[in-house]
mmCIF file of C-alpha atoms in Angstrom:
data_model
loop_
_atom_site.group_PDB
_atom_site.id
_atom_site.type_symbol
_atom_site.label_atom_id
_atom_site.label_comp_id
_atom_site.label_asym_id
_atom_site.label_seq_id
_atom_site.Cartn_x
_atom_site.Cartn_y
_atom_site.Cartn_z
ATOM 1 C CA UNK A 50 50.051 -12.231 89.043
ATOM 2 C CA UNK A 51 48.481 -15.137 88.594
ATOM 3 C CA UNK A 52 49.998 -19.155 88.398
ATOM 4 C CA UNK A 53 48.683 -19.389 84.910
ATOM 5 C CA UNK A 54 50.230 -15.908 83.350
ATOM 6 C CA UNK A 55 53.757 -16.834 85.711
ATOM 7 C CA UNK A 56 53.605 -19.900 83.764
ATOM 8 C CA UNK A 57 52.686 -18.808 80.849
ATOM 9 C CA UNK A 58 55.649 -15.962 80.759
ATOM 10 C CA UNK A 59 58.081 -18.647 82.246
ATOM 11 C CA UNK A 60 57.670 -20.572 79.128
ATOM 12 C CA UNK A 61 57.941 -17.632 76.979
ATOM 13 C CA UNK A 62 60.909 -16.204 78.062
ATOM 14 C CA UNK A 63 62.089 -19.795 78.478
ATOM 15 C CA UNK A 64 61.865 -20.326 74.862
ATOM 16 C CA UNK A 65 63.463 -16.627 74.189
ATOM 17 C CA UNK A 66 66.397 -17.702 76.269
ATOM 18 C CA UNK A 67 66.849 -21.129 73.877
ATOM 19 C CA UNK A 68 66.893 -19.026 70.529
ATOM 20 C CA UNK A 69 69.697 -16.656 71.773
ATOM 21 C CA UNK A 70 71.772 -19.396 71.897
ATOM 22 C CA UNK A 71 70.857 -21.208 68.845
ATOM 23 C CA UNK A 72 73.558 -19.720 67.137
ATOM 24 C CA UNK A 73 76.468 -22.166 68.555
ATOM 25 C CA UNK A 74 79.056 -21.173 71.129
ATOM 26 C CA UNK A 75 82.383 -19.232 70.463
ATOM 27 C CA UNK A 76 84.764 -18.154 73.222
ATOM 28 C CA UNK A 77 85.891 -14.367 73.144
ATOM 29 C CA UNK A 78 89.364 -13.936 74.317
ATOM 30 C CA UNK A 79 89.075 -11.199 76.600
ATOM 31 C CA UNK A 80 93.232 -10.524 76.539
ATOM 32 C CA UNK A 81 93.011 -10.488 72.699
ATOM 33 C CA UNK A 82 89.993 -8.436 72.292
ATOM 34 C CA UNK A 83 92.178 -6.105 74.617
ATOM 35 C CA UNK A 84 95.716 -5.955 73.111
ATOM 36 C CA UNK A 85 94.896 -6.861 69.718
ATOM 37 C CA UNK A 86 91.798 -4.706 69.416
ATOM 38 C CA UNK A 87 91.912 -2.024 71.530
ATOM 39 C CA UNK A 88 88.791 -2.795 73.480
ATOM 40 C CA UNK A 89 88.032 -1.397 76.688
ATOM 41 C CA UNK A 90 85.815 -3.877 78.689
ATOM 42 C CA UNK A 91 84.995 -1.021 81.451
ATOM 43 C CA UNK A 92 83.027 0.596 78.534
ATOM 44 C CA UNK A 93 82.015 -2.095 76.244
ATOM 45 C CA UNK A 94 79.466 -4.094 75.535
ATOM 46 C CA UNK A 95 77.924 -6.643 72.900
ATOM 47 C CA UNK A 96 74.901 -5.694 70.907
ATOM 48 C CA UNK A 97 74.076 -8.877 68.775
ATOM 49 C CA UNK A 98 74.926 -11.324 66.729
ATOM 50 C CA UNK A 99 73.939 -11.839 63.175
ATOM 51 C CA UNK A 100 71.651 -14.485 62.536
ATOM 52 C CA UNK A 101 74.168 -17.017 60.923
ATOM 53 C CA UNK A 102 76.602 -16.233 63.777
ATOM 54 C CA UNK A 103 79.862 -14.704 61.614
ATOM 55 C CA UNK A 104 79.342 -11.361 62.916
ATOM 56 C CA UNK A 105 79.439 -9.650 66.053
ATOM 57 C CA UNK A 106 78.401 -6.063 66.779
ATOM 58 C CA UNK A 107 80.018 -4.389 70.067
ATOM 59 C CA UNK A 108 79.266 -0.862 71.108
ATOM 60 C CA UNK A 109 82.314 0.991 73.870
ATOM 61 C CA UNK A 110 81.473 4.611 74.998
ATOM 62 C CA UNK A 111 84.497 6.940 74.682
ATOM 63 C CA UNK A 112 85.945 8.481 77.331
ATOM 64 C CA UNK A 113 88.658 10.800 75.182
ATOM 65 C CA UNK A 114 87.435 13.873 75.636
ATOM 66 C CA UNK A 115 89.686 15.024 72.339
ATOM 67 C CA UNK A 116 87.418 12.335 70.542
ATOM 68 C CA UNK A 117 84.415 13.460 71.999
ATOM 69 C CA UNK A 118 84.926 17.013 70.740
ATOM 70 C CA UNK A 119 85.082 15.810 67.316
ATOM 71 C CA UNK A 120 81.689 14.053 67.293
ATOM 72 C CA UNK A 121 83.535 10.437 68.086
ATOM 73 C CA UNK A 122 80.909 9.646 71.336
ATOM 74 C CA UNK A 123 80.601 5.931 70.445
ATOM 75 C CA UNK A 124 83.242 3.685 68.940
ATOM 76 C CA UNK A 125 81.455 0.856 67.402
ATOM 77 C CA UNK A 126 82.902 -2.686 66.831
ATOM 78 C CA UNK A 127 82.201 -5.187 63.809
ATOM 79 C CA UNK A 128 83.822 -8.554 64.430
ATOM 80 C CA UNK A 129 83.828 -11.652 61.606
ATOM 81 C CA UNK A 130 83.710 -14.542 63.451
ATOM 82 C CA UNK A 131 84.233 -17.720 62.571
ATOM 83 C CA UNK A 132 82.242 -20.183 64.937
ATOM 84 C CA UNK A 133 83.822 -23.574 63.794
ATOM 85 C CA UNK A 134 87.871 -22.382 64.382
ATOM 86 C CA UNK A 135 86.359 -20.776 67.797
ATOM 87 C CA UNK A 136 88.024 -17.759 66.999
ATOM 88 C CA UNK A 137 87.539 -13.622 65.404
ATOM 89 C CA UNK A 138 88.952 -13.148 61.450
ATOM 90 C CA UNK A 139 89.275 -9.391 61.180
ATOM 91 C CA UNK A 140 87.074 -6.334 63.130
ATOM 92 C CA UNK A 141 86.163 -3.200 62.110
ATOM 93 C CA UNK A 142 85.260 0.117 63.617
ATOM 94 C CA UNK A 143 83.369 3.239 63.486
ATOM 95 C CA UNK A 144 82.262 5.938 65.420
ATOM 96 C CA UNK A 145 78.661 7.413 65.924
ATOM 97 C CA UNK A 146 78.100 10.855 67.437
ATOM 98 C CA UNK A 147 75.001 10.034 69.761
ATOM 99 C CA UNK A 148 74.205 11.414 73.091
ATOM 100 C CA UNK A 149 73.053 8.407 73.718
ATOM 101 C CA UNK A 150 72.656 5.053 72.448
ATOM 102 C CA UNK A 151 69.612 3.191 72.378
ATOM 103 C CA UNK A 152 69.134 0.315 69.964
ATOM 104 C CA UNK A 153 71.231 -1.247 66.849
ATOM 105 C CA UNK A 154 69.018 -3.404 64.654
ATOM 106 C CA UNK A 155 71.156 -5.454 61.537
ATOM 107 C CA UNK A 156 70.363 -6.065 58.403
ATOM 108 C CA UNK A 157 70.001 -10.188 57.673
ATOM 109 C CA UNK A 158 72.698 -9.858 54.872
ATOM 110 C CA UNK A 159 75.120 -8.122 57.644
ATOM 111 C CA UNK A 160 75.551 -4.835 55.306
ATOM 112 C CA UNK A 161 73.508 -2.300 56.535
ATOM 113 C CA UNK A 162 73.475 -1.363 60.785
ATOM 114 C CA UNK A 163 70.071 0.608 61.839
ATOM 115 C CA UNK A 164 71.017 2.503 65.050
ATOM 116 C CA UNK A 165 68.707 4.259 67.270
ATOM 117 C CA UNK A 166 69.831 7.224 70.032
ATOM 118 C CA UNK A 167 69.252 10.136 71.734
ATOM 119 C CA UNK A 168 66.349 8.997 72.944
ATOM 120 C CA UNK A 169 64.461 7.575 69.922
ATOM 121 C CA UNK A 170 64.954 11.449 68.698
ATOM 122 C CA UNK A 171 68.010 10.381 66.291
ATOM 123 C CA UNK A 172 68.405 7.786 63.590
ATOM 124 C CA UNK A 173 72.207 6.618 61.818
ATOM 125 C CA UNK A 174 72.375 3.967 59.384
ATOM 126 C CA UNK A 175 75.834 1.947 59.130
ATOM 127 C CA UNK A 176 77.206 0.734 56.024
ATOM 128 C CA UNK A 177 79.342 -2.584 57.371
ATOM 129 C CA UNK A 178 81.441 -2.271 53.850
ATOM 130 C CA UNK A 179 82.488 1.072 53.745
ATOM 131 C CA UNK A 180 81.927 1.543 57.355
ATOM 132 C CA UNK A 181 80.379 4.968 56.537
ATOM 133 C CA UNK A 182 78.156 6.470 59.095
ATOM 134 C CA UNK A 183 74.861 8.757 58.113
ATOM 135 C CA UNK A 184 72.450 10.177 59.861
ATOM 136 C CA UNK A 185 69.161 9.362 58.389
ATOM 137 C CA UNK A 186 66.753 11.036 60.859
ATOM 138 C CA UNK A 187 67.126 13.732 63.368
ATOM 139 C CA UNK A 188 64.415 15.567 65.458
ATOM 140 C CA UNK A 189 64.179 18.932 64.884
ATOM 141 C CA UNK A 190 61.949 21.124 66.613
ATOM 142 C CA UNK A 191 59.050 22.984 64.439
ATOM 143 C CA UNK A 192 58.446 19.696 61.884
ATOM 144 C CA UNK A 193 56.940 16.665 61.579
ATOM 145 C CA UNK A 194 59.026 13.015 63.043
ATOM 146 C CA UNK A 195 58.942 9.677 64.481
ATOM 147 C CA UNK A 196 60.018 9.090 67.522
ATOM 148 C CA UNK A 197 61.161 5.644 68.459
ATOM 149 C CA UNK A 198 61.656 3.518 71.319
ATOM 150 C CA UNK A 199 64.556 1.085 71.668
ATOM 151 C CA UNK A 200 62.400 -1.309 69.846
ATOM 152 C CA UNK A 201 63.683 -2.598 66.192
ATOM 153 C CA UNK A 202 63.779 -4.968 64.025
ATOM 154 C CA UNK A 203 64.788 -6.251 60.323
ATOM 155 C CA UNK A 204 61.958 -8.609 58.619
ATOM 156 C CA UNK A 205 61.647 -9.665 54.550
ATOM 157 C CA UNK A 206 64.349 -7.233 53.689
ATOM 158 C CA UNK A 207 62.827 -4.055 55.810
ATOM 159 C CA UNK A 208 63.559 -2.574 58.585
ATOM 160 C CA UNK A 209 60.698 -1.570 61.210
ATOM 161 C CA UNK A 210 60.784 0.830 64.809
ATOM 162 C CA UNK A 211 57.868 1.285 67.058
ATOM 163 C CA UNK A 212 57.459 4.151 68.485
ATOM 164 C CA UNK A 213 55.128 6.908 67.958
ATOM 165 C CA UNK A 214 54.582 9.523 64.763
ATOM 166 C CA UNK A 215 54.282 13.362 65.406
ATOM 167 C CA UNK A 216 52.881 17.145 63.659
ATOM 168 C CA UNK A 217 54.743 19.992 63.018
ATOM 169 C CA UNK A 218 53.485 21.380 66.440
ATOM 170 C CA UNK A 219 55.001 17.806 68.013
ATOM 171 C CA UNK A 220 51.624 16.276 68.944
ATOM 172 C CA UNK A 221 51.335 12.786 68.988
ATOM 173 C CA UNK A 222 49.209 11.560 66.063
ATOM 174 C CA UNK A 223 49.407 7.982 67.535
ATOM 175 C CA UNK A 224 51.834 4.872 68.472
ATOM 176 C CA UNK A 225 53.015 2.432 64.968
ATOM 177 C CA UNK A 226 54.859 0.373 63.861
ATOM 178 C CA UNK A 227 56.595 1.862 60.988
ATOM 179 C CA UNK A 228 58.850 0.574 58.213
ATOM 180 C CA UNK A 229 62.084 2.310 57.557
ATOM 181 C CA UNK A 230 62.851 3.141 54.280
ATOM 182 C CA UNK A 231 66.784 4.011 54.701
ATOM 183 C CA UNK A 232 66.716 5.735 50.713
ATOM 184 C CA UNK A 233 64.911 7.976 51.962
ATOM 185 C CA UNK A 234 65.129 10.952 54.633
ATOM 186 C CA UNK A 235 63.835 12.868 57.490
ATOM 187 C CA UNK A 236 60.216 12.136 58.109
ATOM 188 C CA UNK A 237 59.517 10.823 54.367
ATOM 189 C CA UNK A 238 61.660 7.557 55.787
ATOM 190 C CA UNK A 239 59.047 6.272 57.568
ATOM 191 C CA UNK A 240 55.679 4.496 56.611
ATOM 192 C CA UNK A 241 53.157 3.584 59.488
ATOM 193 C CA UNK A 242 51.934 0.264 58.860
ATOM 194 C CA UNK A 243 50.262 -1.159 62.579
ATOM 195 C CA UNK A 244 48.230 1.266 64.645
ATOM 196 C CA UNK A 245 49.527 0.202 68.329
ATOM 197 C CA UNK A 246 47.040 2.145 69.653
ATOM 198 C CA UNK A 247 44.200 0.499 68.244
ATOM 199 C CA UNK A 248 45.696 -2.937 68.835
ATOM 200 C CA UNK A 249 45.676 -2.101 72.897
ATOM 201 C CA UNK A 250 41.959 -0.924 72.630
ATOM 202 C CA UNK A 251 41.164 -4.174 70.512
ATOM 203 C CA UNK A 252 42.838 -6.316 73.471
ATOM 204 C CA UNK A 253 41.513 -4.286 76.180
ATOM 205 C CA UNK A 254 43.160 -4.124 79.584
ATOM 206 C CA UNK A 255 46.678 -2.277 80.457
ATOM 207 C CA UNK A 256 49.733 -3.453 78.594
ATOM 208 C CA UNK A 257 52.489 -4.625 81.052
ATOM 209 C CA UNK A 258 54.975 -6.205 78.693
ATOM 210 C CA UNK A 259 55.478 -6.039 74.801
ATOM 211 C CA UNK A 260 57.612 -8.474 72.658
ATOM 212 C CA UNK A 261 57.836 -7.651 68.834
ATOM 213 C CA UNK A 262 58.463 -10.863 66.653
ATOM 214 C CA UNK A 263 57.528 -8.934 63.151
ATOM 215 C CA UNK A 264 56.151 -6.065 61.910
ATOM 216 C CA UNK A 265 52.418 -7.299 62.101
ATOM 217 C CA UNK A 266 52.557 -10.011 65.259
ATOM 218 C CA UNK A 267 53.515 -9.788 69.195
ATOM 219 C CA UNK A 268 53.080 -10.607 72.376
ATOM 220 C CA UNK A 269 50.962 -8.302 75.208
ATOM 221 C CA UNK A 270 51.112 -9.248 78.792
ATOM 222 C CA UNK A 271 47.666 -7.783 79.345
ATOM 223 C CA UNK A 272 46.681 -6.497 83.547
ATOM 224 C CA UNK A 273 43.212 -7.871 84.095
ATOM 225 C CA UNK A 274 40.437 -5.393 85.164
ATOM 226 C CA UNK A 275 40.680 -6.364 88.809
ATOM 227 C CA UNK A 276 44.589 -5.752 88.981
ATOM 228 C CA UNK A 277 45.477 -9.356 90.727
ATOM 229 C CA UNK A 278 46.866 -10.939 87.186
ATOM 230 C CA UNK A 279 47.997 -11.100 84.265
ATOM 231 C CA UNK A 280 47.319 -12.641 80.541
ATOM 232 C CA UNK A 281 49.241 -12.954 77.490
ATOM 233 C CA UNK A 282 48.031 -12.448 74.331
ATOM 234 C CA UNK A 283 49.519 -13.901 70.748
ATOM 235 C CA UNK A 284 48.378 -10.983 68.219
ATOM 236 C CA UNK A 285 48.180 -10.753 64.797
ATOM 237 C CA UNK A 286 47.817 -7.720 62.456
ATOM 238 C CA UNK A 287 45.623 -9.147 59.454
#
């Protein structure tokens, strides 16, 4: 790689690292998120953090097998916070049935939870009020789908997933972003809006890193054609 694209991605992720902690600091108490929670830190871990930082999203694989028979794989935490008394109001839970989780992407007025498993293959939407879990997409062999990759995000009231669409027969008909419509179901949830593939033929080169900051702009970490470096690219759908 060379000193410019090292520098280059230095300062990127540099300035990454400062808005993940733009939110202000809060202290979990790891004996009361224990006793008074019931969290298990062996199997835990935090997701994100809403973007006014009152609410907390924590994810703990279960380990009861009696649980796991009834479709209870992931217990999922929502903590209120409140930043300025430094401490957690109230917490909620629910339980998702995925093999395996992938992704959780919120909603900017904390009331909807996008959650991506199994792969990319399965799609469950969260309502934080009720606390009701659905299953909004679901591969199944034989018709059309989306598959994603752990790649999300929630911009102008939308939710969007790259990944890439497929046919009946399960061919890739290319790489999107799409927008997820979470009224809707099965395939008729998603609308492709940016053609990835296109993109990486417009930029040229092979694509070493990705970062999505909305559904129509990124970053590419682009291989130059003699394989000793590296570029990034700002791009910009329209």
């Amino acid at each position: 790689m060379s000193r410019t694209a090292k520098v280059l991605i230095l300062v990127f992720c540099f300035t990454l690292l400062l808005s993940s902690i733009s939110y202000g600091a809060i202290k979990l108490d790891r004996g009361a998120l224990s006793t008074k929670y019931g969290v298990k830190f062996q199997d835990f871990r935090i997701c994100l953090l809403s973007k006014t930082g009152d609410l907390l999203v924590g994810m703990e694989k279960i380990t009861d097998v009696n649980l796991i028979k009834q479709g209870k794989v992931y217990k999922i935490y929502i903590f209120n916070l409140d930043i300025n008394e430094n401490k957690i109001l109230n917490s909620k839970i629910a339980y998702c049935d995925f093999d395996r989780f992938e992704q959780v992407v919120l909603s900017d007025d904390g009331k909807n939870l996008l959650m991506i498993g199994n792969t990319g293959t399965k799609i469950s939407l969260l309502n934080i009020s009720t606390m009701k879990v659905s299953t909004i997409f679901e591969h199944v062999k034989g018709k059309p789908g989306f598959r994603c990759e752990p790649i999300g995000l929630y911009y102008e009231g939308k939710f969007y997933v790259k990944g890439y669409a497929y046919n009946a027969d399960q061919y890739s008909e290319g790489q999107y972003i799409a927008r997820v419509d979470i009224t809707k179901k099965e395939k008729s949830l998603f609308e492709n809006t940016v053609n990835i593939d296109e993109v990486i033929k417009d930029l040229g080169g092979d694509i070493t890193t990705f970062y999505l900051i909305s559904p129509y702009r990124g970053y590419f970490a682009i291989e130059n054609e003699k394989k000793d470096g590296e570029h990034l690219v700002a791009h910009h759908d329209g």
